[in-house]
Short mmCIF file of C-alpha atoms in Angstrom, two decimals:
data_model
loop_
_atom_site.label_atom_id
_atom_site.label_comp_id
_atom_site.label_asym_id
_atom_site.label_seq_id
_atom_site.Cartn_x
_atom_site.Cartn_y
_atom_site.Cartn_z
CA MET E 1 133.64 110.45 101.78
CA THR E 2 132.19 111.68 98.26
CA ALA E 3 133.10 110.08 95.58
CA ALA E 4 133.67 112.27 92.25
CA VAL E 5 134.85 113.03 88.57
CA ALA E 6 135.96 115.49 88.20
CA GLY E 7 134.79 117.54 90.93
CA ARG E 8 131.37 115.67 90.76
CA PRO E 9 129.70 112.70 92.21
CA VAL E 10 129.00 109.67 89.60
CA LEU E 11 125.95 108.82 91.01
CA THR E 12 123.52 111.90 91.77
CA LEU E 13 119.82 111.89 93.09
CA THR E 14 117.52 113.85 91.54
CA THR E 15 113.99 114.88 92.03
CA HIS E 16 112.55 113.00 88.62
CA PRO E 17 110.38 109.55 89.58
CA LEU E 18 112.23 106.85 87.53
CA GLN E 19 115.97 108.28 88.65
CA ARG E 20 115.23 108.89 91.94
CA CYS E 21 114.19 105.07 91.89
CA GLY E 22 117.13 103.66 89.90
CA ALA E 23 119.75 105.95 91.53
CA ARG E 24 118.98 104.29 94.98
CA ALA E 25 118.61 101.19 93.86
CA VAL E 26 122.11 101.36 92.27
CA THR E 27 123.11 102.72 96.05
CA LEU E 28 121.96 99.61 97.64
CA LEU E 29 122.78 97.39 95.09
CA ALA E 30 126.66 98.98 95.45
CA GLY E 31 126.72 98.42 99.57
CA ARG E 32 126.08 102.23 99.74
CA ASN E 33 123.84 104.44 101.92
CA GLU E 34 123.31 107.42 99.84
CA PRO E 35 123.62 108.15 96.05
CA ASP E 36 127.08 110.64 95.93
CA GLU E 37 128.88 108.20 98.12
CA VAL E 38 128.74 105.84 94.85
CA THR E 39 132.28 105.49 93.72
CA PRO E 40 133.47 104.29 90.19
CA ASP E 41 134.26 100.99 90.88
CA GLU E 42 131.10 100.40 92.69
CA LEU E 43 129.31 101.77 89.38
CA ASP E 44 131.37 99.67 87.55
CA SER E 45 130.31 96.62 89.31
CA VAL E 46 126.69 97.67 89.37
CA ALA E 47 126.87 97.89 85.39
CA ARG E 48 128.76 94.64 84.78
CA GLN E 49 125.77 93.02 87.37
CA LEU E 50 123.22 94.67 84.93
CA ILE E 51 125.02 93.52 82.05
CA ASP E 52 125.52 90.47 82.92
CA ASP E 53 121.15 89.73 84.48
CA ILE E 54 120.49 91.49 80.57
CA VAL E 55 122.85 89.07 78.88
CA VAL E 56 121.44 85.86 80.48
CA VAL E 57 117.43 86.62 80.58
CA SER E 58 118.40 87.63 77.45
CA SER E 59 119.83 85.24 75.48
CA ARG E 60 117.51 82.11 76.14
CA PRO E 61 116.98 80.46 73.05
CA LYS E 62 113.80 80.50 71.76
CA PRO E 63 112.51 76.78 72.91
CA ALA E 64 113.35 77.47 76.08
CA PRO E 65 110.63 79.25 78.54
CA THR E 66 110.79 83.11 78.78
CA PRO E 67 112.45 84.19 81.97
CA ASP E 68 110.20 86.83 84.33
CA TRP E 69 112.43 88.55 84.38
CA TRP E 70 112.78 89.28 81.06
CA LYS E 71 109.18 90.02 80.54
CA VAL E 72 109.55 92.90 83.43
CA LEU E 73 112.78 94.52 81.28
CA LEU E 74 110.56 94.37 78.32
CA ALA E 75 107.71 95.88 79.80
CA LEU E 76 110.17 99.12 80.32
CA TYR E 77 112.60 98.78 77.17
CA PRO E 78 110.62 97.17 74.85
CA ASN E 79 112.31 98.87 71.68
CA ALA E 80 116.02 98.74 73.31
CA LYS E 81 117.70 96.10 71.50
CA ALA E 82 119.01 94.01 73.94
CA THR E 83 115.09 93.00 74.52
CA HIS E 84 113.29 93.35 71.46
CA SER E 85 112.11 90.15 70.17
CA ALA E 86 114.30 90.60 67.25
CA ARG E 87 117.63 90.55 69.55
CA ALA E 88 120.57 88.65 68.75
CA ARG E 89 120.20 85.71 70.99
CA ASP E 90 123.60 84.61 71.16
CA PRO E 91 125.49 85.92 74.52
CA VAL E 92 128.34 86.78 72.13
CA THR E 93 127.40 88.83 69.93
CA LEU E 94 124.58 90.04 72.29
CA ARG E 95 126.97 91.23 75.12
CA PRO E 96 128.81 94.14 73.53
CA LEU E 97 125.38 95.56 72.37
CA VAL E 98 124.25 95.95 75.88
CA ALA E 99 127.61 97.05 77.43
CA ASN E 100 128.00 99.71 75.26
CA LEU E 101 124.57 100.97 77.14
CA PHE E 102 126.93 101.72 80.12
CA ILE E 103 129.50 102.57 78.24
CA PRO E 104 131.91 106.01 80.60
CA ASP E 105 131.68 109.25 79.55
CA ALA E 106 134.70 110.77 77.65
CA PRO E 107 135.52 114.91 78.41
CA ALA E 108 134.55 116.19 75.54
CA ALA E 109 134.11 120.10 73.77
CA ASP E 110 130.43 119.71 72.71
CA ALA E 111 128.98 117.95 76.06
CA LEU E 112 125.82 118.57 76.87
CA PRO E 113 124.32 118.89 80.63
CA CYS E 114 122.38 115.83 81.31
CA THR E 115 118.41 115.66 81.35
CA PHE E 116 117.96 114.56 84.71
CA CYS E 117 121.44 115.93 86.63
CA SER E 118 123.08 118.18 84.55
CA ALA E 119 125.89 116.16 84.94
CA PRO E 120 128.19 116.39 81.27
CA THR E 121 128.18 114.30 78.83
CA VAL E 122 127.93 113.46 74.82
CA VAL E 123 125.50 110.06 74.67
CA LEU E 124 122.08 110.77 73.95
CA TRP E 125 119.42 108.32 74.42
CA ASP E 126 116.07 107.93 73.01
CA LYS E 127 112.37 106.14 74.03
CA THR E 128 114.27 102.48 73.01
CA ARG E 129 116.53 102.78 76.11
CA LEU E 130 114.70 104.95 78.62
CA PRO E 131 111.93 103.85 80.26
CA LEU E 132 109.77 106.94 79.06
CA PHE E 133 106.65 106.87 76.51
CA ASP E 134 104.20 109.03 75.52
CA THR E 135 100.17 109.72 77.02
CA ALA E 136 97.70 111.95 77.42
CA ARG E 137 99.05 112.91 80.65
CA ALA E 138 102.96 112.50 80.22
CA ALA E 139 104.52 113.09 77.02
CA ASN E 140 108.19 112.72 76.49
CA THR E 141 108.32 113.37 72.72
CA LEU E 142 111.45 114.64 71.72
CA PRO E 143 111.06 117.96 70.00
CA PRO E 144 111.53 117.65 66.19
CA ARG E 145 115.40 116.80 65.00
CA ALA E 146 116.59 116.04 68.40
CA ALA E 147 118.53 112.98 68.52
CA GLY E 148 117.55 112.09 71.80
CA TRP E 149 118.02 113.34 75.62
CA PRO E 150 122.02 113.93 77.01
CA THR E 151 122.13 111.55 79.88
CA CYS E 152 124.84 110.60 81.62
CA ARG E 153 126.62 107.34 82.71
CA GLY E 154 125.23 107.40 86.25
CA CYS E 155 121.57 108.14 85.08
CA ARG E 156 122.05 105.29 82.04
CA VAL E 157 122.86 102.78 84.72
CA ALA E 158 120.45 104.38 87.14
CA MET E 159 117.75 103.87 84.52
CA TRP E 160 117.98 100.24 83.98
CA SER E 161 118.43 99.76 87.64
CA LEU E 162 115.07 101.22 87.91
CA PRO E 163 113.28 97.57 88.10
CA TYR E 164 115.59 96.84 90.92
CA GLY E 165 114.00 98.98 93.10
CA ALA E 166 110.26 99.82 91.30
CA TRP E 167 107.60 96.73 92.42
CA VAL E 168 107.37 95.73 89.34
CA THR E 169 105.02 93.17 87.67
CA ALA E 170 105.46 91.65 84.31
CA GLY E 171 103.57 94.35 82.56
CA SER E 172 104.08 97.17 84.47
CA ALA E 173 106.33 99.04 87.36
CA THR E 174 105.44 101.47 90.23
CA VAL E 175 108.23 103.75 91.99
CA LEU E 176 107.78 105.56 95.18
CA ARG E 177 108.37 109.69 95.80
CA CYS E 178 108.32 110.41 99.21
CA ALA E 179 109.68 113.44 100.94
CA ASN E 180 111.01 111.32 103.93
CA PRO E 181 113.96 109.46 102.75
CA ALA E 182 114.20 106.97 104.85
CA VAL E 183 110.63 105.04 103.21
CA GLU E 184 112.08 105.69 99.73
CA ARG E 185 115.37 103.91 101.22
CA ARG E 186 113.01 101.21 102.47
CA PHE E 187 110.73 101.20 99.66
CA VAL E 188 114.12 100.19 97.52
CA ALA E 189 115.15 97.63 100.16
CA ARG E 190 112.29 95.26 100.17
CA ASN E 191 112.13 95.78 96.05
CA VAL E 192 115.55 94.89 95.63
CA ILE E 193 115.15 91.44 97.79
CA ARG E 194 112.02 91.26 95.53
CA ALA E 195 113.75 91.15 92.21
CA GLU E 196 116.29 88.80 93.92
CA ARG E 197 114.01 86.63 94.41
CA ILE E 198 112.24 86.85 90.35
CA HIS E 199 115.55 86.32 88.99
CA GLN E 200 115.77 82.85 90.83
CA LEU E 201 112.62 81.59 91.04
CA GLY E 202 110.06 83.70 88.67
CA PHE E 203 106.80 85.20 89.92
CA ALA E 204 105.84 82.64 91.47
CA GLY E 205 108.31 82.51 93.81
CA VAL E 206 107.55 85.98 95.53
CA PRO E 207 104.55 85.86 97.98
CA ALA E 208 101.19 86.59 97.28
CA GLY E 209 98.98 90.08 97.85
CA ALA E 210 101.94 92.21 98.57
CA SER E 211 101.61 94.78 96.45
CA ALA E 212 103.23 98.00 95.86
CA GLU E 213 101.53 100.03 98.32
CA ALA E 214 101.25 97.44 101.39
CA VAL E 215 105.06 97.68 100.94
CA THR E 216 104.80 101.51 101.05
CA LEU E 217 103.16 101.69 103.67
CA ALA E 218 105.39 99.14 105.59
CA ALA E 219 108.19 101.73 105.08
CA MET E 220 105.95 104.49 106.05
CA ARG E 221 104.96 102.44 109.57
CA ALA E 222 108.24 102.05 110.35
CA HIS E 223 108.96 105.84 110.38
CA ALA E 224 105.51 106.80 111.40
CA VAL E 225 107.12 108.59 114.43
CA ASP E 226 108.89 111.17 111.91
CA ALA E 227 107.84 114.24 110.51
CA PRO E 228 104.27 113.43 108.83
CA VAL E 229 105.19 113.56 105.34
CA ASP E 230 102.75 111.75 102.47
CA ALA E 231 103.88 108.97 99.70
CA VAL E 232 103.07 109.26 96.08
CA LEU E 233 103.09 106.23 93.85
CA TRP E 234 104.30 106.25 90.02
CA SER E 235 102.28 102.87 87.83
CA PHE E 236 102.96 103.30 84.35
CA LYS E 237 102.76 100.27 81.23
CA ASN E 238 105.13 100.94 78.61
CA ASP E 239 104.68 98.74 75.91
CA ASN E 240 104.36 99.70 72.47
CA GLN E 241 100.07 98.60 72.47
CA GLU E 242 98.49 101.16 75.16
CA PRO E 243 101.16 102.83 77.50
CA TRP E 244 99.91 104.54 80.54
CA LEU E 245 100.06 106.52 83.98
CA ARG E 246 98.54 106.37 87.27
CA VAL E 247 99.40 108.23 90.00
CA SER E 248 98.11 107.41 93.33
CA GLY E 249 99.14 108.74 96.98
CA THR E 250 98.26 109.26 100.68
CA ARG E 251 97.11 112.12 102.56
CA GLN E 252 100.14 113.86 104.80
CA ALA E 253 98.41 113.37 107.71
CA ALA E 254 98.79 108.99 106.92
CA GLY E 255 102.01 109.63 108.74
CA ARG E 256 101.02 110.77 111.99
CA LEU E 257 97.04 108.45 111.31
CA LEU E 258 100.21 105.27 111.33
CA ALA E 259 101.42 106.85 114.57
CA ARG E 260 98.30 106.94 116.31
CA ILE E 261 98.02 103.23 115.19
CA GLU E 262 100.93 102.11 116.36
CA ALA E 263 100.43 103.33 119.67
CA ASP E 264 96.95 102.96 120.45
CA PRO E 265 96.69 99.26 121.23
CA THR E 266 92.62 98.90 120.49
CA THR E 267 92.65 101.59 117.38
CA ARG E 268 95.70 98.64 116.47
CA LEU E 269 93.71 96.24 117.03
CA GLY E 270 90.35 97.68 114.88
CA TRP E 271 93.30 97.68 111.97
CA LEU E 272 93.93 94.22 112.08
CA ARG E 273 90.84 93.35 112.38
CA LEU E 274 89.60 95.19 109.20
CA ARG E 275 92.49 93.54 107.69
CA ARG E 276 90.99 90.47 108.38
CA THR E 277 87.68 91.30 106.59
CA LEU E 278 89.41 92.38 103.38
CA ALA E 279 91.47 89.54 103.18
CA ARG E 280 91.07 87.35 99.79
CA ARG E 281 92.28 83.91 100.21
CA ASP E 282 93.83 83.54 96.39
CA THR E 283 94.80 86.82 95.51
CA ASP E 284 95.37 88.85 99.25
CA PRO E 285 95.54 85.57 101.98
CA GLY E 286 96.71 88.71 104.64
CA GLY E 287 94.89 91.37 103.40
CA HIS E 288 97.96 93.54 103.80
CA THR E 289 97.25 94.67 99.56
CA ALA E 290 93.65 95.81 100.39
CA ILE E 291 94.38 97.69 103.53
CA ALA E 292 96.73 99.42 102.27
CA ARG E 293 95.17 100.87 99.55
CA THR E 294 92.45 102.59 102.21
CA LEU E 295 95.29 104.84 102.61
CA PHE E 296 95.56 105.44 98.79
CA VAL E 297 93.69 108.21 96.84
CA ASP E 298 93.27 107.70 92.99
CA GLU E 299 93.78 111.21 91.56
CA HIS E 300 90.24 110.61 89.96
CA ALA E 301 88.81 108.77 92.99
CA THR E 302 85.49 110.55 94.76
CA VAL E 303 84.88 107.63 97.22
CA ASP E 304 86.99 107.52 100.65
CA ARG E 305 87.70 104.09 100.75
CA LEU E 306 89.31 103.37 104.46
CA LEU E 307 85.59 104.52 105.76
CA HIS E 308 83.92 103.04 102.97
CA ALA E 309 85.29 99.60 103.81
CA LEU E 310 84.93 100.51 107.35
CA HIS E 311 81.48 101.02 106.65
CA GLN E 312 80.97 97.90 104.44
CA ALA E 313 82.13 95.70 107.45
CA VAL E 314 79.66 97.32 110.34
CA ALA E 315 76.59 97.22 108.20
CA ASN E 316 75.89 93.87 109.93
CA PRO E 317 78.22 93.95 112.44
CA PRO E 318 79.03 91.20 115.15
CA ALA E 319 78.29 90.91 118.64
CA ASP E 320 81.60 91.65 119.93
CA PRO E 321 81.86 94.58 121.04
CA ILE E 322 85.89 94.27 121.10
CA THR E 323 86.07 94.50 117.49
CA VAL E 324 83.02 97.07 117.22
CA ASP E 325 84.66 99.77 119.58
CA ALA E 326 88.16 99.09 117.73
CA TRP E 327 86.59 99.67 114.57
CA ARG E 328 84.54 103.06 115.86
CA ARG E 329 88.16 103.89 117.32
CA LEU E 330 90.08 103.78 113.76
CA ALA E 331 87.41 105.67 112.56
CA ARG E 332 87.81 108.20 114.96
CA ALA E 333 91.27 108.29 114.82
CA TYR E 334 90.92 108.77 110.68
CA GLN E 335 88.37 111.30 110.58
CA GLU E 336 90.46 113.13 113.26
CA GLU E 337 93.97 113.37 111.62
CA MET E 338 92.72 113.32 108.31
CA TYR E 339 90.04 115.71 108.51
CA GLY E 340 89.93 117.25 111.81
CA MET E 341 86.93 116.16 112.76
CA ASP E 342 85.82 116.76 116.12
CA VAL E 343 84.18 113.57 116.82
CA ALA E 344 82.39 114.89 120.15
CA ARG E 345 79.60 117.06 118.13
CA LEU E 346 78.16 113.77 117.62
CA THR E 347 77.11 112.93 120.83
CA PRO E 348 73.85 114.14 121.06
CA ALA E 349 72.88 112.55 118.08
CA ARG E 350 74.34 109.59 118.64
CA GLN E 351 72.38 109.29 121.77
CA LEU E 352 68.87 110.25 120.00
CA VAL E 353 69.36 107.42 117.35
CA ALA E 354 70.79 104.71 120.04
CA ALA E 355 67.61 105.66 122.46
CA TRP E 356 64.86 105.92 119.61
CA ILE E 357 66.27 102.23 118.50
CA LEU E 358 66.97 100.40 121.57
CA ALA E 359 63.28 102.07 122.76
CA GLU E 360 60.89 99.62 119.93
CA ARG E 361 61.19 95.83 121.79
CA ASN E 362 63.14 94.49 118.66
CA PRO E 363 65.69 97.04 117.32
CA ARG E 364 66.60 95.28 114.36
CA GLY E 365 64.03 96.83 111.91
CA ARG E 366 64.69 100.46 113.48
CA PHE E 367 68.47 99.94 112.93
CA ASN E 368 68.10 98.99 109.06
CA ASP E 369 65.75 101.77 108.75
CA TYR E 370 68.33 104.12 110.41
CA ALA E 371 70.91 101.87 108.32
CA ARG E 372 69.28 103.13 105.25
CA ALA E 373 68.70 106.44 106.39
CA THR E 374 72.75 107.72 106.42
CA LYS E 375 73.09 107.71 102.77
CA SER E 376 71.95 110.69 102.35
CA GLY E 377 71.31 114.08 104.52
CA TYR E 378 67.69 114.18 103.55
CA ALA E 379 66.80 110.56 104.37
CA LEU E 380 68.48 111.28 107.90
CA HIS E 381 66.61 114.05 108.14
CA GLU E 382 63.64 112.61 108.15
CA LEU E 383 64.24 110.11 110.50
CA LEU E 384 66.04 112.33 112.98
CA MET E 385 62.75 114.27 112.97
CA ALA E 386 60.56 110.72 113.31
CA ALA E 387 62.75 109.51 116.06
CA SER E 388 62.56 113.00 117.98
CA ALA E 389 59.20 113.01 117.76
CA ARG E 390 58.44 109.62 119.17
CA LEU E 391 60.48 110.22 121.63
CA LEU E 392 58.88 112.89 122.72
CA ARG E 393 55.54 111.39 122.57
CA ASP E 394 57.27 108.77 124.86
CA GLY E 395 57.57 110.76 127.52
CA ARG E 396 61.85 110.30 127.26
CA PRO E 397 64.30 112.77 127.46
CA VAL E 398 64.95 114.07 123.54
CA PRO E 399 68.79 115.06 122.96
CA ASP E 400 69.57 119.05 121.08
CA ILE E 401 70.92 118.19 118.18
CA SER E 402 70.32 121.79 116.46
CA GLY E 403 74.63 122.59 116.54
CA ILE E 404 75.27 119.06 114.83
CA THR E 405 72.39 119.19 112.03
CA PRO E 406 73.76 121.15 109.21
CA THR E 407 76.97 119.49 109.29
CA LEU E 408 74.98 115.66 108.98
CA LEU E 409 72.64 117.24 106.38
CA SER E 410 75.49 118.53 104.05
CA ALA E 411 74.51 117.10 100.58
CA GLY E 412 78.92 117.29 100.59
CA PRO E 413 81.25 114.55 100.89
CA ASP E 414 81.86 116.36 104.60
CA GLY E 415 77.90 115.61 105.29
CA TRP E 416 78.94 111.99 104.64
CA GLN E 417 81.35 111.47 106.44
CA TRP E 418 80.03 112.85 109.28
CA ARG E 419 77.04 110.24 108.37
CA ALA E 420 79.39 107.68 108.19
CA GLN E 421 81.00 108.37 111.41
CA LEU E 422 77.52 109.26 113.54
CA PHE E 423 77.07 105.49 112.30
CA PHE E 424 79.78 104.22 113.61
CA GLU E 425 79.46 105.44 116.83
CA VAL E 426 75.63 104.43 117.39
CA VAL E 427 76.59 100.53 116.02
CA ALA E 428 79.29 100.43 118.54
CA ASP E 429 76.79 101.54 121.79
CA LEU E 430 73.79 99.43 120.46
CA VAL E 431 76.77 96.83 120.23
CA VAL E 432 77.71 97.54 123.93
CA ALA E 433 73.79 97.23 124.98
CA LYS E 434 73.50 93.86 123.14
CA ALA E 435 71.07 94.86 121.19
CA PRO E 436 70.30 92.06 118.31
CA ILE E 437 71.38 93.56 115.71
CA GLY E 438 73.74 92.41 113.84
CA ARG E 439 75.23 88.97 112.87
CA LYS E 440 76.02 86.52 115.61
CA PRO E 441 79.78 86.30 116.56
CA ALA E 442 82.17 84.35 114.90
CA ASP E 443 84.42 81.94 116.77
CA ASP E 444 87.56 83.75 116.38
CA GLU E 445 84.89 86.76 117.88
CA ASP E 446 84.39 84.77 120.91
CA ASP E 447 88.16 84.03 122.38
CA VAL E 448 89.14 87.48 123.12
CA ASP E 449 92.16 86.00 125.00
CA ASP E 450 94.11 85.94 121.87
CA ILE E 451 93.70 89.93 121.78
CA ASP E 452 96.97 91.03 123.72
CA ASN E 453 99.40 88.69 120.94
CA GLU E 454 97.07 89.88 118.15
CA ILE E 455 97.45 93.63 118.59
CA ARG E 456 101.69 93.00 119.10
CA PHE E 457 103.80 93.34 115.95
CA ASP E 458 104.03 90.22 113.72
CA PRO E 459 107.57 89.61 112.81
CA HIS E 460 106.25 87.68 110.07
CA GLU E 461 104.35 90.54 108.20
CA GLU E 462 107.00 92.64 107.13
CA GLU E 463 108.55 89.70 105.30
CA VAL E 464 104.77 88.94 103.31
CA TYR E 465 105.87 92.59 102.18
CA ALA E 466 109.08 91.15 100.46
#
C-alpha cells in the first residue's frame, strides 16, 4: 500500500538522475521495493541514519585521520555546514545543524512545488546543500535574486542519500539511469553494500578493480533476458576547483549481446579470455573494469573499444584454436548485435586472404603484410589485388569478392568494422590450419580440460563488484 501524507507519497522517484539514485538508496535503506512505499516513519529513520553518519565523520578532531566517508561527502557537498573545512567539530553543536537539513515540511499557504517532484514545500536549497554544480555542460545557476530551489523533505533526504546509492570515490560519484528499474535497483543495492564497507574500513576495505561500469554490467547481465535497454552513467566531480561532468553509456543492443554471451558457451569463453588479457595486476586484477568499459561509449569517443581490444589481442594470435575461435565468435556476436552486420558476406574475402597466406612456405611474412593492410581501405585494396594476381598465376581458384569490396574499402567507420571482422575470421582460419603466425601457446592455453568450468557462472564474480 502506498504510504502518503495528504494524499502524496513521502518519497517520489523522478527523472532527475541524482534524485533518482538517492530515492532508490532511501528505498533500500528503508527496506522497501519502491520509493512510493516508504512510510513517514521509515523516512524519519533514514534521515536519522544520515544525521548520525554525517555527525560521526564530520566531528573528528583535527589530529585524527580524516575518515574516507567524509572525503566522499566533501566531494559532493563542499560548502555545506556539515562538511566545510571550517565546520564546527563539536558533535553537540554539529548535530542540530545537520538535523536542520531534513526537517519535515509544514503546510503553508506560500508553499512552492518541489523542483524535483512538485510536492509543496517552503524550503529553498542552493548549491551549498545540493550536489549540483556549474560547468559548460550543465548550468545549475540560480536565477537572479532567487534564494534557492524549492526542495521537499523527501528529495532532501534523497539528495543526501545519493552517496549510498552512487558509485563513489574520494573525489567523484557516478549514478546510473536505465529504463529497466531492476537494473537500477541492483546497481544501487551493490553500492549500498560498498558504502557500508567504506564507512567501516575506508576505501582500503573494498575490492580493487571494480568500477561503476563493472557494477552496471553485472546488473545488466543479471537481467539480460529482459527487454533490451541501454544504460547511461553520469559521473561528476563537485568541488570548488574544477567541477566536471562526464556522460557515457551502452547502446540498447548491449542487452541482447549480453544475453547472447550468456547463452553460447563458446562466446562466453571468448568474453572471459578477453577479460583475462585486459586484467591489470595492481589496478584491475580480474579485468572486470577493463572489459566492462569496452561496452560503454563516451560522448566524445571515436574508437569502438571492444573491437579495438579484440584486435589488440588477436594481433599476435595464440596458437590455441579454441581461444581464437571464441574471440571470432565474440566479435561476430558484437558486430551482428551492435551493427546488424551479415558476417557471411565476408566469406569470399576470408577465403582469398587465407589461401594467399597459406600458399607461402613461411606464412608469417604474408600475415604481417595483411595485418598492416587492415589499417586502411587503400592498403587492403592493394593487398587484395596482389593476392588475387598471385593465386591466378599459381593456377589456384580466386573467390569473387566484388560483392564485399566496396564495403571493405570504405574510409568510414563502417569500413574499419568490416576490416576488423575480416581479420578475426582470417586469423581463426589460419590458427585452425596450424599456420605458424602467432605466439606459442601459454600454459593456460594448452590445457583445455578446464573450459567447462571456466564458462560456468562464478559466484565470486558478483562479489567483486560489491
